[in-house]
């Protein structure tokens, strides 16, 4: 197969009978060019299958119109819903989005951050995985906005968009204690991330309010290779809980499978993160708007591109409990 050479800006100029500078202006500042000339240039570009180099254009104007977003792994619905919110907002302002995955590893985060920054993205959005994001400080000082989503960056003066995690789980646990539950388990994996430390703090506060030591009821993992159902099954190695709070959507699904395998329709369950079939299955969840999380992050990135010198901000978005049945089960003797 013979590969054809890509058409250049000069090729388009020759076919359209204009200067290269005019062609460049058509793709950069079309409103400054006569409509007849714009039509002639675009027609020539279409015939030649010419695509302008948007990265080079952005750099010539002093900044890229592309924003990078670093996520954990594509299999988690949370990530792609946040990405959808980011993309929609960026698109409305003439920006494009590039998404890269880390496999939820610290090494992966640094690697893909370097790859995106080498492409001179206009801003970098990320869901931090590693324990230290100080490696991005030099780039931030050079004017590249860095926005942390879902959890703050560590050792880095970066803006952040987060959820009200502590209050969310505090409220959910109080709902269960109000029903009379005292043997309330909390299961999460990974447990070392900021979001889980906040959620655990809310759970522990609510348990302390009713005089219960939560330690025997906590199952905390830090290895994503462990199947969530296996973590949940550890709860039944001792005194059985009457209620479970799942720290994320993966653990919620694992809890559902573990309860189904036992034929258990008595144990109450509230999961953090809504998911597509939760309403069909009648699963009570702590919910929020992931699209709004992404939209607000994109807005902040665009603001920072325009003015990178503003004060660092952390924006907290609300959560709420959706009652569907599993979280409203009273304890049984």
GROMACS .gro file of C-alpha atoms in nm:
model
  333
    1UNK     CA    1   0.000   0.000   0.000
    2UNK     CA    2   0.135   0.341  -0.102
    3UNK     CA    3   0.096   0.612   0.160
    4UNK     CA    4   0.027   0.958   0.020
    5UNK     CA    5   0.194   1.269   0.151
    6UNK     CA    6  -0.032   1.490   0.363
    7UNK     CA    7  -0.129   1.818   0.201
    8UNK     CA    8   0.040   2.123   0.346
    9UNK     CA    9  -0.085   2.473   0.409
   10UNK     CA   10   0.114   2.584   0.105
   11UNK     CA   11  -0.064   2.323  -0.112
   12UNK     CA   12  -0.401   2.467  -0.008
   13UNK     CA   13  -0.281   2.820  -0.080
   14UNK     CA   14  -0.173   2.725  -0.433
   15UNK     CA   15  -0.502   2.551  -0.513
   16UNK     CA   16  -0.710   2.837  -0.370
   17UNK     CA   17  -0.499   3.103  -0.539
   18UNK     CA   18  -0.420   3.289  -0.217
   19UNK     CA   19  -0.120   3.337   0.010
   20UNK     CA   20  -0.020   3.095   0.285
   21UNK     CA   21  -0.085   3.373   0.534
   22UNK     CA   22  -0.446   3.398   0.416
   23UNK     CA   23  -0.498   3.023   0.456
   24UNK     CA   24  -0.357   3.039   0.808
   25UNK     CA   25  -0.590   3.328   0.890
   26UNK     CA   26  -0.894   3.136   0.762
   27UNK     CA   27  -0.828   2.860   1.015
   28UNK     CA   28  -0.728   3.092   1.300
   29UNK     CA   29  -0.934   3.412   1.260
   30UNK     CA   30  -1.195   3.342   0.994
   31UNK     CA   31  -1.397   3.654   1.075
   32UNK     CA   32  -1.113   3.871   0.941
   33UNK     CA   33  -1.126   3.715   0.593
   34UNK     CA   34  -1.375   3.791   0.315
   35UNK     CA   35  -1.651   3.524   0.294
   36UNK     CA   36  -1.572   3.444  -0.071
   37UNK     CA   37  -1.207   3.383   0.015
   38UNK     CA   38  -1.302   3.166   0.316
   39UNK     CA   39  -1.523   2.953   0.091
   40UNK     CA   40  -1.245   2.914  -0.167
   41UNK     CA   41  -0.988   2.815   0.096
   42UNK     CA   42  -1.220   2.566   0.270
   43UNK     CA   43  -1.313   2.410  -0.063
   44UNK     CA   44  -0.946   2.365  -0.151
   45UNK     CA   45  -0.873   2.220   0.194
   46UNK     CA   46  -1.155   1.970   0.156
   47UNK     CA   47  -1.035   1.857  -0.189
   48UNK     CA   48  -0.685   1.805  -0.053
   49UNK     CA   49  -0.806   1.648   0.274
   50UNK     CA   50  -0.601   1.908   0.459
   51UNK     CA   51  -0.622   1.921   0.839
   52UNK     CA   52  -0.469   2.218   1.022
   53UNK     CA   53  -0.227   2.141   1.304
   54UNK     CA   54  -0.433   2.268   1.597
   55UNK     CA   55  -0.148   2.213   1.844
   56UNK     CA   56   0.090   2.426   1.637
   57UNK     CA   57  -0.178   2.692   1.592
   58UNK     CA   58  -0.238   2.708   1.964
   59UNK     CA   59   0.131   2.739   2.043
   60UNK     CA   60   0.169   3.023   1.793
   61UNK     CA   61  -0.114   3.204   1.968
   62UNK     CA   62   0.059   3.148   2.300
   63UNK     CA   63  -0.139   2.853   2.432
   64UNK     CA   64  -0.290   2.518   2.336
   65UNK     CA   65  -0.666   2.466   2.293
   66UNK     CA   66  -0.627   2.109   2.417
   67UNK     CA   67  -0.677   2.004   2.779
   68UNK     CA   68  -0.543   1.679   2.922
   69UNK     CA   69  -0.736   1.462   3.172
   70UNK     CA   70  -0.569   1.179   3.365
   71UNK     CA   71  -0.799   0.906   3.498
   72UNK     CA   72  -0.752   0.570   3.667
   73UNK     CA   73  -0.902   0.308   3.438
   74UNK     CA   74  -1.173   0.306   3.173
   75UNK     CA   75  -1.380   0.033   3.336
   76UNK     CA   76  -1.506   0.260   3.615
   77UNK     CA   77  -1.825   0.450   3.514
   78UNK     CA   78  -1.730   0.735   3.749
   79UNK     CA   79  -1.431   0.827   3.535
   80UNK     CA   80  -1.605   0.841   3.200
   81UNK     CA   81  -1.902   1.034   3.339
   82UNK     CA   82  -1.667   1.297   3.481
   83UNK     CA   83  -1.486   1.303   3.144
   84UNK     CA   84  -1.818   1.357   2.966
   85UNK     CA   85  -1.889   1.661   3.186
   86UNK     CA   86  -1.542   1.801   3.116
   87UNK     CA   87  -1.566   1.746   2.741
   88UNK     CA   88  -1.907   1.910   2.710
   89UNK     CA   89  -1.795   2.225   2.891
   90UNK     CA   90  -1.462   2.247   2.709
   91UNK     CA   91  -1.627   2.200   2.370
   92UNK     CA   92  -1.862   2.492   2.433
   93UNK     CA   93  -1.553   2.713   2.476
   94UNK     CA   94  -1.361   2.583   2.176
   95UNK     CA   95  -1.130   2.346   2.363
   96UNK     CA   96  -1.072   1.976   2.298
   97UNK     CA   97  -1.005   1.701   2.552
   98UNK     CA   98  -0.739   1.428   2.557
   99UNK     CA   99  -0.788   1.147   2.811
  100UNK     CA  100  -0.507   0.922   2.939
  101UNK     CA  101  -0.528   0.635   3.188
  102UNK     CA  102  -0.294   0.539   3.472
  103UNK     CA  103  -0.425   0.192   3.567
  104UNK     CA  104  -0.465   0.352   3.912
  105UNK     CA  105  -0.090   0.337   3.976
  106UNK     CA  106   0.147   0.608   4.094
  107UNK     CA  107   0.397   0.517   3.823
  108UNK     CA  108   0.126   0.541   3.558
  109UNK     CA  109   0.022   0.885   3.680
  110UNK     CA  110   0.371   1.030   3.641
  111UNK     CA  111   0.421   0.867   3.303
  112UNK     CA  112   0.100   0.992   3.141
  113UNK     CA  113   0.138   1.337   3.300
  114UNK     CA  114   0.479   1.370   3.134
  115UNK     CA  115   0.335   1.252   2.801
  116UNK     CA  116   0.051   1.504   2.809
  117UNK     CA  117   0.269   1.792   2.923
  118UNK     CA  118   0.517   1.718   2.644
  119UNK     CA  119   0.230   1.790   2.405
  120UNK     CA  120   0.200   2.133   2.566
  121UNK     CA  121  -0.163   2.094   2.677
  122UNK     CA  122  -0.329   2.416   2.786
  123UNK     CA  123  -0.425   2.269   3.123
  124UNK     CA  124  -0.389   1.938   3.306
  125UNK     CA  125  -0.680   1.784   3.495
  126UNK     CA  126  -0.621   1.470   3.701
  127UNK     CA  127  -0.772   1.239   3.958
  128UNK     CA  128  -0.461   1.199   4.178
  129UNK     CA  129  -0.342   0.846   4.248
  130UNK     CA  130   0.010   0.893   4.382
  131UNK     CA  131   0.109   1.013   4.726
  132UNK     CA  132   0.294   1.315   4.588
  133UNK     CA  133   0.213   1.548   4.297
  134UNK     CA  134   0.498   1.792   4.366
  135UNK     CA  135   0.657   1.684   4.036
  136UNK     CA  136   0.396   1.907   3.866
  137UNK     CA  137   0.493   2.222   4.057
  138UNK     CA  138   0.752   2.334   3.804
  139UNK     CA  139   0.501   2.307   3.519
  140UNK     CA  140   0.240   2.494   3.722
  141UNK     CA  141   0.486   2.775   3.785
  142UNK     CA  142   0.541   2.797   3.410
  143UNK     CA  143   0.171   2.874   3.371
  144UNK     CA  144   0.008   2.537   3.301
  145UNK     CA  145  -0.305   2.514   3.520
  146UNK     CA  146  -0.335   2.191   3.719
  147UNK     CA  147  -0.681   2.095   3.848
  148UNK     CA  148  -0.730   1.800   4.086
  149UNK     CA  149  -1.066   1.623   4.068
  150UNK     CA  150  -1.235   1.410   4.337
  151UNK     CA  151  -0.939   1.446   4.574
  152UNK     CA  152  -0.683   1.724   4.635
  153UNK     CA  153  -0.332   1.700   4.495
  154UNK     CA  154  -0.060   1.641   4.754
  155UNK     CA  155   0.240   1.873   4.795
  156UNK     CA  156   0.113   2.087   4.509
  157UNK     CA  157  -0.063   2.424   4.513
  158UNK     CA  158  -0.341   2.319   4.276
  159UNK     CA  159  -0.712   2.389   4.255
  160UNK     CA  160  -0.942   2.101   4.344
  161UNK     CA  161  -1.305   1.998   4.288
  162UNK     CA  162  -1.416   1.745   4.551
  163UNK     CA  163  -1.730   1.591   4.699
  164UNK     CA  164  -1.853   1.641   5.054
  165UNK     CA  165  -1.736   1.289   5.140
  166UNK     CA  166  -1.727   1.313   5.520
  167UNK     CA  167  -2.077   1.458   5.557
  168UNK     CA  168  -2.212   1.212   5.300
  169UNK     CA  169  -2.111   0.900   5.496
  170UNK     CA  170  -2.190   1.065   5.829
  171UNK     CA  171  -2.548   1.117   5.707
  172UNK     CA  172  -2.575   0.762   5.565
  173UNK     CA  173  -2.448   0.602   5.887
  174UNK     CA  174  -2.681   0.814   6.099
  175UNK     CA  175  -2.974   0.691   5.891
  176UNK     CA  176  -2.879   0.335   5.978
  177UNK     CA  177  -2.827   0.406   6.348
  178UNK     CA  178  -3.165   0.582   6.357
  179UNK     CA  179  -3.321   0.253   6.238
  180UNK     CA  180  -3.154   0.077   6.532
  181UNK     CA  181  -2.846  -0.065   6.360
  182UNK     CA  182  -2.529  -0.085   6.567
  183UNK     CA  183  -2.335  -0.359   6.386
  184UNK     CA  184  -2.265  -0.143   6.081
  185UNK     CA  185  -1.971  -0.243   5.863
  186UNK     CA  186  -1.769  -0.018   5.636
  187UNK     CA  187  -1.587  -0.179   5.341
  188UNK     CA  188  -1.358   0.003   5.100
  189UNK     CA  189  -1.070  -0.055   4.861
  190UNK     CA  190  -0.841   0.133   4.817
  191UNK     CA  191  -0.852   0.273   5.169
  192UNK     CA  192  -0.545   0.498   5.162
  193UNK     CA  193  -0.680   0.760   4.920
  194UNK     CA  194  -0.806   1.094   5.052
  195UNK     CA  195  -1.168   1.027   4.958
  196UNK     CA  196  -1.179   0.713   5.170
  197UNK     CA  197  -1.009   0.876   5.468
  198UNK     CA  198  -1.281   1.142   5.459
  199UNK     CA  199  -1.561   0.886   5.425
  200UNK     CA  200  -1.415   0.676   5.706
  201UNK     CA  201  -1.404   0.984   5.928
  202UNK     CA  202  -1.776   1.039   5.872
  203UNK     CA  203  -1.854   0.674   5.944
  204UNK     CA  204  -1.646   0.673   6.262
  205UNK     CA  205  -1.805   0.993   6.388
  206UNK     CA  206  -2.157   0.852   6.347
  207UNK     CA  207  -2.060   0.526   6.519
  208UNK     CA  208  -1.900   0.719   6.807
  209UNK     CA  209  -2.224   0.915   6.848
  210UNK     CA  210  -2.405   0.593   6.943
  211UNK     CA  211  -2.117   0.461   7.154
  212UNK     CA  212  -1.997   0.187   6.919
  213UNK     CA  213  -1.631   0.110   6.847
  214UNK     CA  214  -1.622   0.082   6.466
  215UNK     CA  215  -1.286  -0.097   6.446
  216UNK     CA  216  -1.423  -0.456   6.435
  217UNK     CA  217  -1.657  -0.357   6.152
  218UNK     CA  218  -1.404  -0.200   5.919
  219UNK     CA  219  -1.271  -0.395   5.621
  220UNK     CA  220  -1.009  -0.180   5.452
  221UNK     CA  221  -0.817  -0.295   5.146
  222UNK     CA  222  -0.539  -0.134   4.946
  223UNK     CA  223  -0.499  -0.383   4.665
  224UNK     CA  224  -0.725  -0.350   4.361
  225UNK     CA  225  -0.641  -0.708   4.266
  226UNK     CA  226  -0.856  -0.830   4.556
  227UNK     CA  227  -1.209  -0.897   4.427
  228UNK     CA  228  -1.458  -0.674   4.613
  229UNK     CA  229  -1.680  -0.973   4.689
  230UNK     CA  230  -1.388  -1.132   4.875
  231UNK     CA  231  -1.347  -0.825   5.095
  232UNK     CA  232  -1.717  -0.825   5.183
  233UNK     CA  233  -1.714  -1.197   5.266
  234UNK     CA  234  -1.456  -1.127   5.539
  235UNK     CA  235  -1.738  -0.965   5.738
  236UNK     CA  236  -1.888  -1.304   5.814
  237UNK     CA  237  -1.576  -1.450   5.969
  238UNK     CA  238  -1.686  -1.311   6.307
  239UNK     CA  239  -2.002  -1.153   6.444
  240UNK     CA  240  -2.223  -1.070   6.149
  241UNK     CA  241  -2.315  -0.711   6.066
  242UNK     CA  242  -2.675  -0.601   6.024
  243UNK     CA  243  -2.580  -0.324   5.779
  244UNK     CA  244  -2.302  -0.247   5.531
  245UNK     CA  245  -2.178   0.079   5.388
  246UNK     CA  246  -1.978   0.025   5.069
  247UNK     CA  247  -1.707   0.286   5.008
  248UNK     CA  248  -1.740   0.293   4.628
  249UNK     CA  249  -1.941   0.144   4.341
  250UNK     CA  250  -1.707  -0.155   4.292
  251UNK     CA  251  -1.751  -0.259   4.656
  252UNK     CA  252  -2.128  -0.206   4.634
  253UNK     CA  253  -2.149  -0.454   4.347
  254UNK     CA  254  -1.926  -0.693   4.543
  255UNK     CA  255  -2.157  -0.662   4.844
  256UNK     CA  256  -2.462  -0.737   4.629
  257UNK     CA  257  -2.296  -1.052   4.498
  258UNK     CA  258  -2.190  -1.166   4.844
  259UNK     CA  259  -2.538  -1.107   4.986
  260UNK     CA  260  -2.702  -1.286   4.693
  261UNK     CA  261  -2.471  -1.587   4.736
  262UNK     CA  262  -2.584  -1.611   5.099
  263UNK     CA  263  -2.951  -1.561   5.009
  264UNK     CA  264  -2.940  -1.262   5.245
  265UNK     CA  265  -3.221  -1.010   5.204
  266UNK     CA  266  -3.203  -0.880   5.561
  267UNK     CA  267  -2.868  -0.699   5.578
  268UNK     CA  268  -2.906  -0.330   5.501
  269UNK     CA  269  -2.679  -0.185   5.233
  270UNK     CA  270  -2.591   0.171   5.131
  271UNK     CA  271  -2.331   0.223   4.860
  272UNK     CA  272  -2.123   0.529   4.777
  273UNK     CA  273  -2.165   0.616   4.404
  274UNK     CA  274  -2.478   0.552   4.204
  275UNK     CA  275  -2.458   0.306   3.914
  276UNK     CA  276  -2.669   0.222   3.612
  277UNK     CA  277  -2.877  -0.066   3.749
  278UNK     CA  278  -2.897   0.047   4.113
  279UNK     CA  279  -3.254   0.168   4.070
  280UNK     CA  280  -3.362  -0.162   3.912
  281UNK     CA  281  -3.197  -0.359   4.195
  282UNK     CA  282  -3.341  -0.131   4.463
  283UNK     CA  283  -3.000  -0.034   4.602
  284UNK     CA  284  -2.984   0.271   4.828
  285UNK     CA  285  -2.686   0.490   4.742
  286UNK     CA  286  -2.500   0.807   4.828
  287UNK     CA  287  -2.527   0.999   4.503
  288UNK     CA  288  -2.392   1.313   4.339
  289UNK     CA  289  -2.363   1.453   3.988
  290UNK     CA  290  -2.039   1.333   3.819
  291UNK     CA  291  -2.120   1.539   3.509
  292UNK     CA  292  -2.133   1.852   3.725
  293UNK     CA  293  -1.804   1.750   3.887
  294UNK     CA  294  -1.644   1.742   3.542
  295UNK     CA  295  -1.817   2.058   3.423
  296UNK     CA  296  -1.699   2.262   3.720
  297UNK     CA  297  -1.344   2.130   3.681
  298UNK     CA  298  -1.345   2.235   3.315
  299UNK     CA  299  -1.477   2.580   3.406
  300UNK     CA  300  -1.199   2.624   3.659
  301UNK     CA  301  -0.938   2.511   3.404
  302UNK     CA  302  -1.065   2.766   3.151
  303UNK     CA  303  -1.057   3.040   3.416
  304UNK     CA  304  -0.701   2.945   3.507
  305UNK     CA  305  -0.589   2.945   3.143
  306UNK     CA  306  -0.715   3.304   3.124
  307UNK     CA  307  -0.566   3.404   3.460
  308UNK     CA  308  -0.314   3.158   3.607
  309UNK     CA  309  -0.224   3.393   3.894
  310UNK     CA  310  -0.547   3.367   4.096
  311UNK     CA  311  -0.572   3.223   4.447
  312UNK     CA  312  -0.588   2.842   4.475
  313UNK     CA  313  -0.940   2.718   4.541
  314UNK     CA  314  -1.104   2.399   4.662
  315UNK     CA  315  -1.467   2.366   4.558
  316UNK     CA  316  -1.685   2.115   4.741
  317UNK     CA  317  -1.995   1.973   4.569
  318UNK     CA  318  -2.292   1.827   4.759
  319UNK     CA  319  -2.405   1.465   4.786
  320UNK     CA  320  -2.739   1.311   4.881
  321UNK     CA  321  -2.882   0.972   4.977
  322UNK     CA  322  -3.126   0.803   4.739
  323UNK     CA  323  -3.353   0.564   4.929
  324UNK     CA  324  -3.441   0.262   4.717
  325UNK     CA  325  -3.495  -0.015   4.972
  326UNK     CA  326  -3.171  -0.182   5.078
  327UNK     CA  327  -3.067   0.104   5.305
  328UNK     CA  328  -3.402   0.120   5.483
  329UNK     CA  329  -3.404  -0.234   5.621
  330UNK     CA  330  -3.426  -0.242   6.002
  331UNK     CA  331  -3.194  -0.470   6.199
  332UNK     CA  332  -3.311  -0.822   6.270
  333UNK     CA  333  -3.234  -1.012   6.591
   0.00000   0.00000   0.00000
